[in-house]
Short mmCIF file of C-alpha atoms in Angstrom, two decimals:
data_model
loop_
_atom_site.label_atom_id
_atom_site.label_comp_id
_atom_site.label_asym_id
_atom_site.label_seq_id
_atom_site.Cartn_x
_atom_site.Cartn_y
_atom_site.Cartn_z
CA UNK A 94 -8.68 86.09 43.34
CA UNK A 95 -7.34 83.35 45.79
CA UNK A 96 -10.71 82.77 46.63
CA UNK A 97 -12.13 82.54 43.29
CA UNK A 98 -9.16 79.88 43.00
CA UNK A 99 -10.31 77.56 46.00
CA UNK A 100 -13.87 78.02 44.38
CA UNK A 101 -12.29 76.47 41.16
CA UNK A 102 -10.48 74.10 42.60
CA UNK A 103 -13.23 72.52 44.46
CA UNK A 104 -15.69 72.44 41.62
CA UNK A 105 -13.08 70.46 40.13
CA UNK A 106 -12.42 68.00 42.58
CA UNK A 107 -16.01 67.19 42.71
CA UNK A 108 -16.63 67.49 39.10
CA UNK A 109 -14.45 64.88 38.76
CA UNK A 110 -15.32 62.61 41.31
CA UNK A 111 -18.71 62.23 40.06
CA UNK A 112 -17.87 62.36 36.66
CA UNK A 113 -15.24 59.30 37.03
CA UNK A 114 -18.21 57.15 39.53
CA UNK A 115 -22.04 57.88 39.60
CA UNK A 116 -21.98 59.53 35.90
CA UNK A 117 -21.17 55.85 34.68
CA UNK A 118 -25.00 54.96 35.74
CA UNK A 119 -26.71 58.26 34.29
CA UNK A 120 -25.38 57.46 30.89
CA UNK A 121 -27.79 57.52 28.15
CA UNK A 122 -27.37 56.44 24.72
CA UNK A 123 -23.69 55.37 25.71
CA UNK A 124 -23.23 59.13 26.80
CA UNK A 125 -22.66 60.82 30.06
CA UNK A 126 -22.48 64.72 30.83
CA UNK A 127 -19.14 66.51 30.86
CA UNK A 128 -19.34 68.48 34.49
CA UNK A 129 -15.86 69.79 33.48
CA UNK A 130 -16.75 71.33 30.98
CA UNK A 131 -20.27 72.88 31.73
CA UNK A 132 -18.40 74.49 34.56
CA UNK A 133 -15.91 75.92 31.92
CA UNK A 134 -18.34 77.21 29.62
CA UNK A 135 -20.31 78.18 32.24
CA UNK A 136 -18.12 80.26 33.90
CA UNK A 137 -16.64 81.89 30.45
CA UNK A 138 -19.90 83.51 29.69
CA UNK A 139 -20.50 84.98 33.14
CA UNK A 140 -16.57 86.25 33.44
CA UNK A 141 -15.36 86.88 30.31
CA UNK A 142 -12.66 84.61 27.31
CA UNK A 143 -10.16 85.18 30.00
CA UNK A 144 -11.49 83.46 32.61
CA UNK A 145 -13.03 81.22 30.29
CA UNK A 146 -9.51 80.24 28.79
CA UNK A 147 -7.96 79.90 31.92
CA UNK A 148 -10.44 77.61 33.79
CA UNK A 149 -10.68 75.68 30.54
CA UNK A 150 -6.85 75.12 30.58
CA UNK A 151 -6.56 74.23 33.85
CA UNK A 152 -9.54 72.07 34.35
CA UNK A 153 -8.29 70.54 31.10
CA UNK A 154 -5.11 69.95 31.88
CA UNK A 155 -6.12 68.08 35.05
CA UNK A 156 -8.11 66.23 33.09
CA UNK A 157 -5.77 64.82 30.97
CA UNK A 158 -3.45 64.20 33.96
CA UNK A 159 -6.45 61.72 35.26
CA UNK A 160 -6.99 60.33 31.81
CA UNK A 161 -3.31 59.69 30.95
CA UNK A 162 -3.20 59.78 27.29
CA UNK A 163 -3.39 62.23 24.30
CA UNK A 164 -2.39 65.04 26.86
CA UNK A 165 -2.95 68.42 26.03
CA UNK A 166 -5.97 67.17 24.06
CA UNK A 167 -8.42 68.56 26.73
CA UNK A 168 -6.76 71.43 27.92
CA UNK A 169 -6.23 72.79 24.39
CA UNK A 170 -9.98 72.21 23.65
CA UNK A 171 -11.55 73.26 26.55
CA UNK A 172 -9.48 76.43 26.54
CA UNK A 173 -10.63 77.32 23.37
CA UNK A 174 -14.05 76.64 24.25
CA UNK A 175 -14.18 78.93 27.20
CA UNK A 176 -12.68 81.44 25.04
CA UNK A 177 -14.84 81.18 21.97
CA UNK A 178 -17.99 80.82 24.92
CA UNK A 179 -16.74 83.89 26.55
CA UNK A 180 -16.58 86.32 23.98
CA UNK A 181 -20.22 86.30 24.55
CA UNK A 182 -20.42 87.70 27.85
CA UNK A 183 -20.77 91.20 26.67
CA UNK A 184 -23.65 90.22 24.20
CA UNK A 185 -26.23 88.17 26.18
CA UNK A 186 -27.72 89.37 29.35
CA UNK A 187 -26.32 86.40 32.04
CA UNK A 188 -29.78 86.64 33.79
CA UNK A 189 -31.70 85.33 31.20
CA UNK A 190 -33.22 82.08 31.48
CA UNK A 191 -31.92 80.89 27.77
CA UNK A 192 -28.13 81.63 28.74
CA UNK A 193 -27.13 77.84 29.89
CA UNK A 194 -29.25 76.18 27.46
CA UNK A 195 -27.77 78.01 24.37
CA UNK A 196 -24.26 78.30 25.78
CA UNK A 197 -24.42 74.42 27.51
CA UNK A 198 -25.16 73.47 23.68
CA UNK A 199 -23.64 74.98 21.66
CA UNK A 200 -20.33 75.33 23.92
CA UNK A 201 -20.68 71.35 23.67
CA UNK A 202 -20.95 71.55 20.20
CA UNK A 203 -17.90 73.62 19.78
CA UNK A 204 -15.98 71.15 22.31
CA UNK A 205 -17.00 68.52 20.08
CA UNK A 206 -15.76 69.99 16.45
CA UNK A 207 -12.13 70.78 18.61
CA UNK A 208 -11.85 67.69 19.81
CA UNK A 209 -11.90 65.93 16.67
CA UNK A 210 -10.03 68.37 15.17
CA UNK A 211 -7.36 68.13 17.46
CA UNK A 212 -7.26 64.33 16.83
CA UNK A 213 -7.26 64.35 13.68
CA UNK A 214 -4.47 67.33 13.65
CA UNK A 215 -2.46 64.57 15.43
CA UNK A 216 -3.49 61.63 12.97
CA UNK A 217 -5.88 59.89 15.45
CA UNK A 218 -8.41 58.87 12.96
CA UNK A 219 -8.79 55.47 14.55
CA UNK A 220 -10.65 56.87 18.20
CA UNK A 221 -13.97 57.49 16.22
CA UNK A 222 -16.17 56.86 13.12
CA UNK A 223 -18.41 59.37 11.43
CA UNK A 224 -21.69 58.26 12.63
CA UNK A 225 -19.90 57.77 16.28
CA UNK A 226 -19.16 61.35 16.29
CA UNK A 227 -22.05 62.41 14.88
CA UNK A 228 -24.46 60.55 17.66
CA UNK A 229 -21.69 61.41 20.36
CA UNK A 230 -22.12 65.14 19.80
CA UNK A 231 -25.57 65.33 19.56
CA UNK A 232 -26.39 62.89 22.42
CA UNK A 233 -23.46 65.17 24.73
CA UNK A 234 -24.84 68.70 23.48
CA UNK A 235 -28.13 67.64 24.92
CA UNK A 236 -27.05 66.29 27.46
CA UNK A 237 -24.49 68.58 28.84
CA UNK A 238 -27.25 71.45 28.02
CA UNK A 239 -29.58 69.98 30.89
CA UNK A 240 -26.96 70.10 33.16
CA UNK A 241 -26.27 73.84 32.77
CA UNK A 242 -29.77 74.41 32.77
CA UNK A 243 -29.28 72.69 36.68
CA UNK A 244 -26.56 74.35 37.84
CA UNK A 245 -26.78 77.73 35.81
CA UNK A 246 -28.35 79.09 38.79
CA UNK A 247 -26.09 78.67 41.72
CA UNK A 248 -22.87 79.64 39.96
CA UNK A 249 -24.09 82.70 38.66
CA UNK A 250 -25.42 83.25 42.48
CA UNK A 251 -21.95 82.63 43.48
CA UNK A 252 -20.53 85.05 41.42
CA UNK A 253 -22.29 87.48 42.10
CA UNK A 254 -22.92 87.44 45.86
CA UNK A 255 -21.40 85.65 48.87
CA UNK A 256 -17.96 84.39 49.94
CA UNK A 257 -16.82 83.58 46.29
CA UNK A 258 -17.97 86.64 44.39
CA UNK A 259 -16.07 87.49 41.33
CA UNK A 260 -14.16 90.63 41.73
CA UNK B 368 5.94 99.42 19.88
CA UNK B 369 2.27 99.49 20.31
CA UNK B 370 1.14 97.68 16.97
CA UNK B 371 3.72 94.52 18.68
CA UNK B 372 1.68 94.45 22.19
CA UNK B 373 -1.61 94.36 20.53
CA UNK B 374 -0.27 90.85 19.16
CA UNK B 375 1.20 89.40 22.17
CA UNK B 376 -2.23 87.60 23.63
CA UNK B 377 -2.64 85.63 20.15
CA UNK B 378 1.01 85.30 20.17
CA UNK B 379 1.10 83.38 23.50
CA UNK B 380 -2.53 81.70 22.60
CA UNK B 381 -0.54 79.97 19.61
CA UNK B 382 2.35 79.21 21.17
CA UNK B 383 -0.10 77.47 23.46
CA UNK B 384 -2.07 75.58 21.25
CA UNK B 385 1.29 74.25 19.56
CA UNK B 386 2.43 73.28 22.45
CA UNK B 387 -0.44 71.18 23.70
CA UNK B 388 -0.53 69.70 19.80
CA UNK B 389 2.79 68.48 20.47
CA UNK B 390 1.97 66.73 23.37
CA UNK B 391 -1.19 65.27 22.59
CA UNK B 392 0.65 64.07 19.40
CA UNK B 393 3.54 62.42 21.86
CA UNK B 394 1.14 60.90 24.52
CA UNK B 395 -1.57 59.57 22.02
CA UNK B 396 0.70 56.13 22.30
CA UNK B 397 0.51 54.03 24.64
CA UNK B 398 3.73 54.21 27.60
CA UNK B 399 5.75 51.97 29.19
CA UNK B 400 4.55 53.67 32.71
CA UNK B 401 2.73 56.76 34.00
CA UNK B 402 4.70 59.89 35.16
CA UNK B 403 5.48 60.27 38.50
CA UNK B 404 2.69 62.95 38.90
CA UNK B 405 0.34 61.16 36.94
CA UNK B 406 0.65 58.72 39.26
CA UNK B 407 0.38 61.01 42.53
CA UNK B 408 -2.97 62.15 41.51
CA UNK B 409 -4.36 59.30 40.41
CA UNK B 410 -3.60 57.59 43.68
CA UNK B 411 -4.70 60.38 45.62
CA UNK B 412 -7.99 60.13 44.34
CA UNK B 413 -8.39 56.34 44.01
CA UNK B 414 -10.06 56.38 47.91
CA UNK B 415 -12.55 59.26 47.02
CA UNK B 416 -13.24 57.45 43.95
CA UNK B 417 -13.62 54.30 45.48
CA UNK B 418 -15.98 55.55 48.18
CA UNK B 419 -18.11 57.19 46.03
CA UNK B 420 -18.20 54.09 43.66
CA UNK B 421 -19.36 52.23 46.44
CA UNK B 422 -22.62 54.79 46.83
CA UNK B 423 -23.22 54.65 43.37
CA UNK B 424 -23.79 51.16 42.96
CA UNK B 425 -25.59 50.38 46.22
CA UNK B 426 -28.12 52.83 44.90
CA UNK B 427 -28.09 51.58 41.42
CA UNK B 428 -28.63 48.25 42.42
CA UNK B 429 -30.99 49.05 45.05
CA UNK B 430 -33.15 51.68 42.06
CA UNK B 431 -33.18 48.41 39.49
CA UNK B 432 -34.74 46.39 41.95
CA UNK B 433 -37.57 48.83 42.66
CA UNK B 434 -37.92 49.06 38.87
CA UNK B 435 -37.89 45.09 38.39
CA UNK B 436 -39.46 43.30 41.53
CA UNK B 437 -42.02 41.73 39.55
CA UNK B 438 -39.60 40.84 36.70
CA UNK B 439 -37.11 39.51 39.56
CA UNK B 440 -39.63 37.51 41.62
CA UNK B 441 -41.12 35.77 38.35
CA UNK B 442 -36.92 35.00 37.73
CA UNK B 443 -36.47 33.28 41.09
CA UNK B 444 -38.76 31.05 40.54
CA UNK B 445 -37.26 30.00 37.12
CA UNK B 446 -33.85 30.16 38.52
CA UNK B 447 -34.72 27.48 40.86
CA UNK B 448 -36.16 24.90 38.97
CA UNK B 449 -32.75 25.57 36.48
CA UNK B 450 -30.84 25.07 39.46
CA UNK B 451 -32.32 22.15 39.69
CA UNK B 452 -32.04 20.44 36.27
CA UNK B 453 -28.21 21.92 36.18
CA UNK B 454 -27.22 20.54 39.56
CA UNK B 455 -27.93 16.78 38.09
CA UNK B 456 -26.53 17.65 34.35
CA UNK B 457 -23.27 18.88 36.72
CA UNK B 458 -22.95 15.60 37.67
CA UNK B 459 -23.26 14.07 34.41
CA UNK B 460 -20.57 16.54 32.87
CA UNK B 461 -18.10 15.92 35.65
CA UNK B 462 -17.85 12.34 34.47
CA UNK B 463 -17.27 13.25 31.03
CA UNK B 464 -14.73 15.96 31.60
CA UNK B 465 -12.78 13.63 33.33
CA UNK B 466 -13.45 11.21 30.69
CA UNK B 467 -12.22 13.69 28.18
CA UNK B 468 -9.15 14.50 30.17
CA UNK B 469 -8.11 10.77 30.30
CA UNK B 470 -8.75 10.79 26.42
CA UNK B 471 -6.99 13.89 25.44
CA UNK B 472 -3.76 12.21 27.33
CA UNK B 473 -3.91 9.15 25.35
CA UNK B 474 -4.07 11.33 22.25
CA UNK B 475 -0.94 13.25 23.33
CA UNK B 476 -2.66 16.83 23.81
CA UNK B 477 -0.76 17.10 26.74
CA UNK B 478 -0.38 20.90 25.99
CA UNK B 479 -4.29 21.58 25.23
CA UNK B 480 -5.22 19.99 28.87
CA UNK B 481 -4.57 21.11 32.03
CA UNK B 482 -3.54 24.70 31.72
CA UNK B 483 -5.50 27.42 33.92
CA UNK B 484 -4.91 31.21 34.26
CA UNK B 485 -4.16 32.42 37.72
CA UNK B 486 -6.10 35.06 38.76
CA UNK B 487 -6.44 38.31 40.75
CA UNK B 488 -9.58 39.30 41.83
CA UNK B 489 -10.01 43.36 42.02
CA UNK B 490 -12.83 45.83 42.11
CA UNK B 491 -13.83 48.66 40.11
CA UNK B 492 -13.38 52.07 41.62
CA UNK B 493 -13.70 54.41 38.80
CA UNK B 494 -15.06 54.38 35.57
CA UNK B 495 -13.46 56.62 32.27
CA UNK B 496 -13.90 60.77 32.49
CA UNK B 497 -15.01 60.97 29.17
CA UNK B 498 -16.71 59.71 26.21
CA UNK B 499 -13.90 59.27 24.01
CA UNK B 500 -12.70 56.66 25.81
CA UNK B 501 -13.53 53.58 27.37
CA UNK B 502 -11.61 52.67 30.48
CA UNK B 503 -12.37 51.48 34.06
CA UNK B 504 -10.12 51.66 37.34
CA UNK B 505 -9.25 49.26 39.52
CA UNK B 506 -8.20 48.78 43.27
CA UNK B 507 -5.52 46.71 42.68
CA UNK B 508 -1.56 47.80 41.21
CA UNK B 509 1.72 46.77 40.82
CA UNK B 510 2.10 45.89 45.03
CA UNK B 511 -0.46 43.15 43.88
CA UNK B 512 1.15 41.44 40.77
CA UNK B 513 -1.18 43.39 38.29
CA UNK B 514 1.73 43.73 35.30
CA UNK B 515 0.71 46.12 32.05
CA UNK B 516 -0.89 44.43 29.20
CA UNK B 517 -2.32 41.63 31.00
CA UNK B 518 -5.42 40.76 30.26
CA UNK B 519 -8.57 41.31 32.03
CA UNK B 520 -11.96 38.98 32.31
CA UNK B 521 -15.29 37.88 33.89
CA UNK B 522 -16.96 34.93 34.26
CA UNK B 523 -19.06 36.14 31.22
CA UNK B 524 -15.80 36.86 29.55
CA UNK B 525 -13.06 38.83 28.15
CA UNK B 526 -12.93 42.60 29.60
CA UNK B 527 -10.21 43.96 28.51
CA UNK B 528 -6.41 44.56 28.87
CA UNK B 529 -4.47 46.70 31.75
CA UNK B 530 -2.86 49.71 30.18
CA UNK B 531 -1.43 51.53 33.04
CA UNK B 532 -0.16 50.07 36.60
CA UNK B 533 0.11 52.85 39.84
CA UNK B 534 0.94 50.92 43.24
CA UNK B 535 -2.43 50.97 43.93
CA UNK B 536 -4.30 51.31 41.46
CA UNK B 537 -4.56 49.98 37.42
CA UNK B 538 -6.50 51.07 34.52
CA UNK B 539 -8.17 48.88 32.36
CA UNK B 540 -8.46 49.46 28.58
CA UNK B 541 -12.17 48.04 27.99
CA UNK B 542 -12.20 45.78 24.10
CA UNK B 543 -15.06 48.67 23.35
CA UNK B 544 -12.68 51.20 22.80
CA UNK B 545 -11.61 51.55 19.34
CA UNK B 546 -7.83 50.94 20.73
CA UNK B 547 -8.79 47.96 22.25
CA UNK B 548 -8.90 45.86 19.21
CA UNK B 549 -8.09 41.57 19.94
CA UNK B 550 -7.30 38.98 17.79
CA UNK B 551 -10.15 36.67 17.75
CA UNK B 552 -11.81 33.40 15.59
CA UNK B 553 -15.38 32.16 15.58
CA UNK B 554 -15.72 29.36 17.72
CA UNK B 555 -17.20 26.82 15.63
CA UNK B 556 -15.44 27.26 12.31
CA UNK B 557 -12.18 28.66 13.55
CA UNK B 558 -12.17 31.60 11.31
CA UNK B 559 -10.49 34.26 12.44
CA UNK B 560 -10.43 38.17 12.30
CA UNK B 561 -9.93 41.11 14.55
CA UNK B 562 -12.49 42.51 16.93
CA UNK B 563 -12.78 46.26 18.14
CA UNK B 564 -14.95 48.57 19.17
CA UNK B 565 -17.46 50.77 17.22
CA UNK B 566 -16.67 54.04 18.77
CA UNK B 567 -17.72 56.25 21.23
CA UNK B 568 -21.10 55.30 22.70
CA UNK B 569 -22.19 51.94 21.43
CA UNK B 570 -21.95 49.00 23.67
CA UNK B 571 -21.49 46.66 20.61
CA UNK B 572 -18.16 45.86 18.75
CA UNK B 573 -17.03 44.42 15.41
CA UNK B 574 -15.04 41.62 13.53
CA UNK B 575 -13.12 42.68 10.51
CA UNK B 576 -10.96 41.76 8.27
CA UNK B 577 -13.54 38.65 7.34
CA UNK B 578 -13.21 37.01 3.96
CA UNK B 579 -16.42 37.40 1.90
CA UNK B 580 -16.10 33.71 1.56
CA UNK B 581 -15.39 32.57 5.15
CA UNK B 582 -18.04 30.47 6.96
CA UNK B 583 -19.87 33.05 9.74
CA UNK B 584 -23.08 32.92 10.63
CA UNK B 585 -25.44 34.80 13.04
CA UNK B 586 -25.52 33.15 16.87
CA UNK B 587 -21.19 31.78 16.61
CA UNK B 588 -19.76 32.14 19.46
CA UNK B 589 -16.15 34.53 19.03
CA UNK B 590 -13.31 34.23 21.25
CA UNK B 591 -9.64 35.31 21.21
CA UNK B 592 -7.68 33.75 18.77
CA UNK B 593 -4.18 34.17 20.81
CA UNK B 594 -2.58 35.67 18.19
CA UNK B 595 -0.70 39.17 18.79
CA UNK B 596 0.50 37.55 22.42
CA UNK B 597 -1.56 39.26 25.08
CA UNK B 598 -4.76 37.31 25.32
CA UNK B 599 -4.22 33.65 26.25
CA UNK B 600 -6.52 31.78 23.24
CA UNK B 601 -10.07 30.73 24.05
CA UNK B 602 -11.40 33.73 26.07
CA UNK B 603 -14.75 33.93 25.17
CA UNK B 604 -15.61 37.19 23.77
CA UNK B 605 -19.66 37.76 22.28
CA UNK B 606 -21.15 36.43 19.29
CA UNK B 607 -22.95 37.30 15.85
CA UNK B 608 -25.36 39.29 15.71
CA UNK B 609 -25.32 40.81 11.76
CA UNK B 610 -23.15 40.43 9.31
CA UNK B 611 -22.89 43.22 6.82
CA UNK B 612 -20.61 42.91 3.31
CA UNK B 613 -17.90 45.74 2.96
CA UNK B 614 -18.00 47.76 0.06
CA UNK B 615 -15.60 46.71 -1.82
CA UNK B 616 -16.92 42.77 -2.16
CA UNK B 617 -14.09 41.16 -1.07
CA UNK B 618 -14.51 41.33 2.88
CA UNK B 619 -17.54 41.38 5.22
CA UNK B 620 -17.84 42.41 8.97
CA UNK B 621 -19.63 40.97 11.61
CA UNK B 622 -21.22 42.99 14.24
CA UNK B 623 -20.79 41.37 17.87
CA UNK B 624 -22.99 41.70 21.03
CA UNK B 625 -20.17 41.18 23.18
CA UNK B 626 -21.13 38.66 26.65
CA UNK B 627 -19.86 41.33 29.09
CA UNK B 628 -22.37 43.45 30.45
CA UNK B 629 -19.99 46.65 30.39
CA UNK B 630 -22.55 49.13 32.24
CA UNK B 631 -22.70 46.83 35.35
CA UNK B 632 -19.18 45.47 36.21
CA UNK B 633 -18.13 45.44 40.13
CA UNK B 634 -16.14 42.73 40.33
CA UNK B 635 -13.16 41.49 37.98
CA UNK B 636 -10.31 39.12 37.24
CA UNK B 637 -6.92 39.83 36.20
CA UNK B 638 -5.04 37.28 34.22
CA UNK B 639 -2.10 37.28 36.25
CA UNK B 640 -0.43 33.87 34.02
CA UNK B 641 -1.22 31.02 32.89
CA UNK B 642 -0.06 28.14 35.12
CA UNK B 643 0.31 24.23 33.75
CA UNK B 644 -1.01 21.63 36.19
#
């Protein structure tokens, strides 16, 4: 468990190094990946909704720390993410090849439709438009899906086998 | 007994999500200052950050010049013979400016003349974690002067405005996020309107609040009006690109390609006053 922790909390530290620097110059059409929560989703679907939950509320919460306003806003969405994302763990084989392309989507897509719910929940219809959210969760769903297709492969190796292994 | 414990994990799920609706509905404003921890971690990190930052845009710089040699060594070559022709019109506008300043003294516009900002340089060290919002770090806090809502600039113009102040460290609010919105006028014919962002992902922003009426046209110039009190008038801000009519007949919009090039800021100014001479 304590391992599994330090694993955790080092993904997030450099998750969110490089997504607060170098991300800024891999943007593409005004959007950059989410590492945060690629790791989240990711790691819902290969260890279950809770795991998924509680990575997703702490890596939110973090978050939200770093950003300094609406707090809460991405621990309650990531959260539910992970837990909606890992309620598939029992249905999909995690070796398959199509695992972080359909869960880095649609797990992005779910994100998405949270986060503006949230918002609006909270009567912040001002942060976005409807074409900007539109474009914004497209462009991050694709996006985000490449980058689980990257690093699909080493976390599942990690939890598997070695040092960090999920227990 | 048993029918109660099957209900406990959504139980504490909602209680949860409440919770967290509660906050994000009492942070979504803006605060006087960051919490204590807020500001621990964000200063923690600020060095990382502003190594890694460093990396980022040697590489970036050094990639773009690979990609544009050609473009670059064909823009030298221009440049100089502009450097040139401006070097001698320099000259000729010194004169007049102090021409103009004798002038504007005889006409009484003591107030228009002579004013300046004073300035803080600062560099960026982080840019915004998400797409929501549009914000950028910088390596300079309250040990420095930097003060919240002051506002923030380039030589190619207006930035933004600080938002939060850490000893070390500041965040800027960038005029592309949709809670950035300024006070502004067009240049030329002094009409004025409000300018914000479009949303998340586009690099462009908007005037509103335009009478259908008003005289805009594509090409004007926009910069800060002054009024609301935290941008200083005259900051030059983007101009016209399209204007589109609203709906409803009575107002038009005018989309604006703002001057700063957002995706490539290093270095930045912070209003710090605005000093008579």
């Amino acid at each position: 468990m304590i391992r599994r922790i330090l694993f955790y909390s080092g993904l997030f530290l450099i998750s969110i190094i490089l997504q607060s620097t170098i991300f800024h110059y891999l943007k593409i059409g005004g959007v950059k990946p989410d590492l945060l929560l690629v790791i989240v989703v990711l790691s819902a679907v290969l260890n279950g909704r809770r795991t998924g939950a509680a990575v997703g509320f702490a890596f939110g919460l973090l978050e939200d720390l770093l950003v300094g306003k609406y707090i809460g806003l991405q621990a309650l969405t990531k959260m539910l993410t992970g837990y909606i994302i890992g309620n598939l763990e029992r249905k999909i084989f995690s070796d398959n090849v199509l695992v972080p392309i359909v869960v880095g989507g649609l797990g992005t897509v779910i994100h998405c439709v949270l986060q503006f719910a949230a918002l609006l929940c909270v009567g912040a219809y001002n942060l976005f438009t409807p074409e900007s959210l539109f474009s914004l969760t497209l462009a991050s769903s694709f996006y985000n899906l490449c980058v689980a297709l990257l690093i699909y492969e080493p976390l599942y190796r990690s939890n598997t086998r070695g040092f960090f292994k999920a227990v | 007994m048993i029918r109660l414990k099957k209900y406990r994990t959504p139980f504490v799920y909602l209680i949860i999500v409440v919770l967290l609706l509660v906050s994000i509905r009492l942070t979504g404003f803006e605060r006087p200052t960051l919490s204590q921890g807020e500001a621990f971690i964000r200063n923690l990190l600020a060095p990382l950050q502003s190594g890694v930052m460093v990396i980022g845009q040697k590489a970036n710089n050094f990639l773009s010049q690979i990609a544009n040699y050609a473009e670059i060594s064909d823009e030298n070559e221009r440049l100089a013979e502009e450097v040139a022709r401006l070097t001698a019109e320099n000259n000729l506008l010194t004169e007049y400016k102090q021409e103009n300043a004798r002038l504007r003294k005889l006409l009484g516009l003591q107030d228009l003349i002579g004013t300046q900002f004073s300035l803080t340089a600062a560099r960026v060290t982080a840019r915004d974690l998400e797409n929501l919002h549009q914000t950028l770090i910088i390596n300079k806090g309250s040990e420095d002067g930097i003060r919240k809502d002051m506002p923030v600039i380039n030589e190619q113009g207006l930035i933004g405005r600080i938002i939060n102040v850490t000893d070390r460290t500041s965040e800027v609010l960038l005029i592309l996020d949709r809670e950035g919105a300024v006070g502004a006028m067009v240049q030329q014919t002094r009409v004025p309107g409000v300018v914000e962002g479009l949303g998340p992902g586009s690099d462009q922003l908007q005037m509103i609040h335009i009478n259908v009426d008003a005289p805009i046209g594509v090409n004007q110039v926009i910069i800060t009006s002054g009024y609301g009190g935290i941008f200083p008038k005259g900051l030059r801000i983007g101009y016209v690109k399209e204007i589109i009519p609203e709906a409803n007949g009575l107002m038009k919009r005018a989309v604006i390609q703002p001057f700063v090039d957002f995706d490539r800021l290093e270095e930045i100014l912070v209003v710090t006053g605005v000093v008579d001479s």
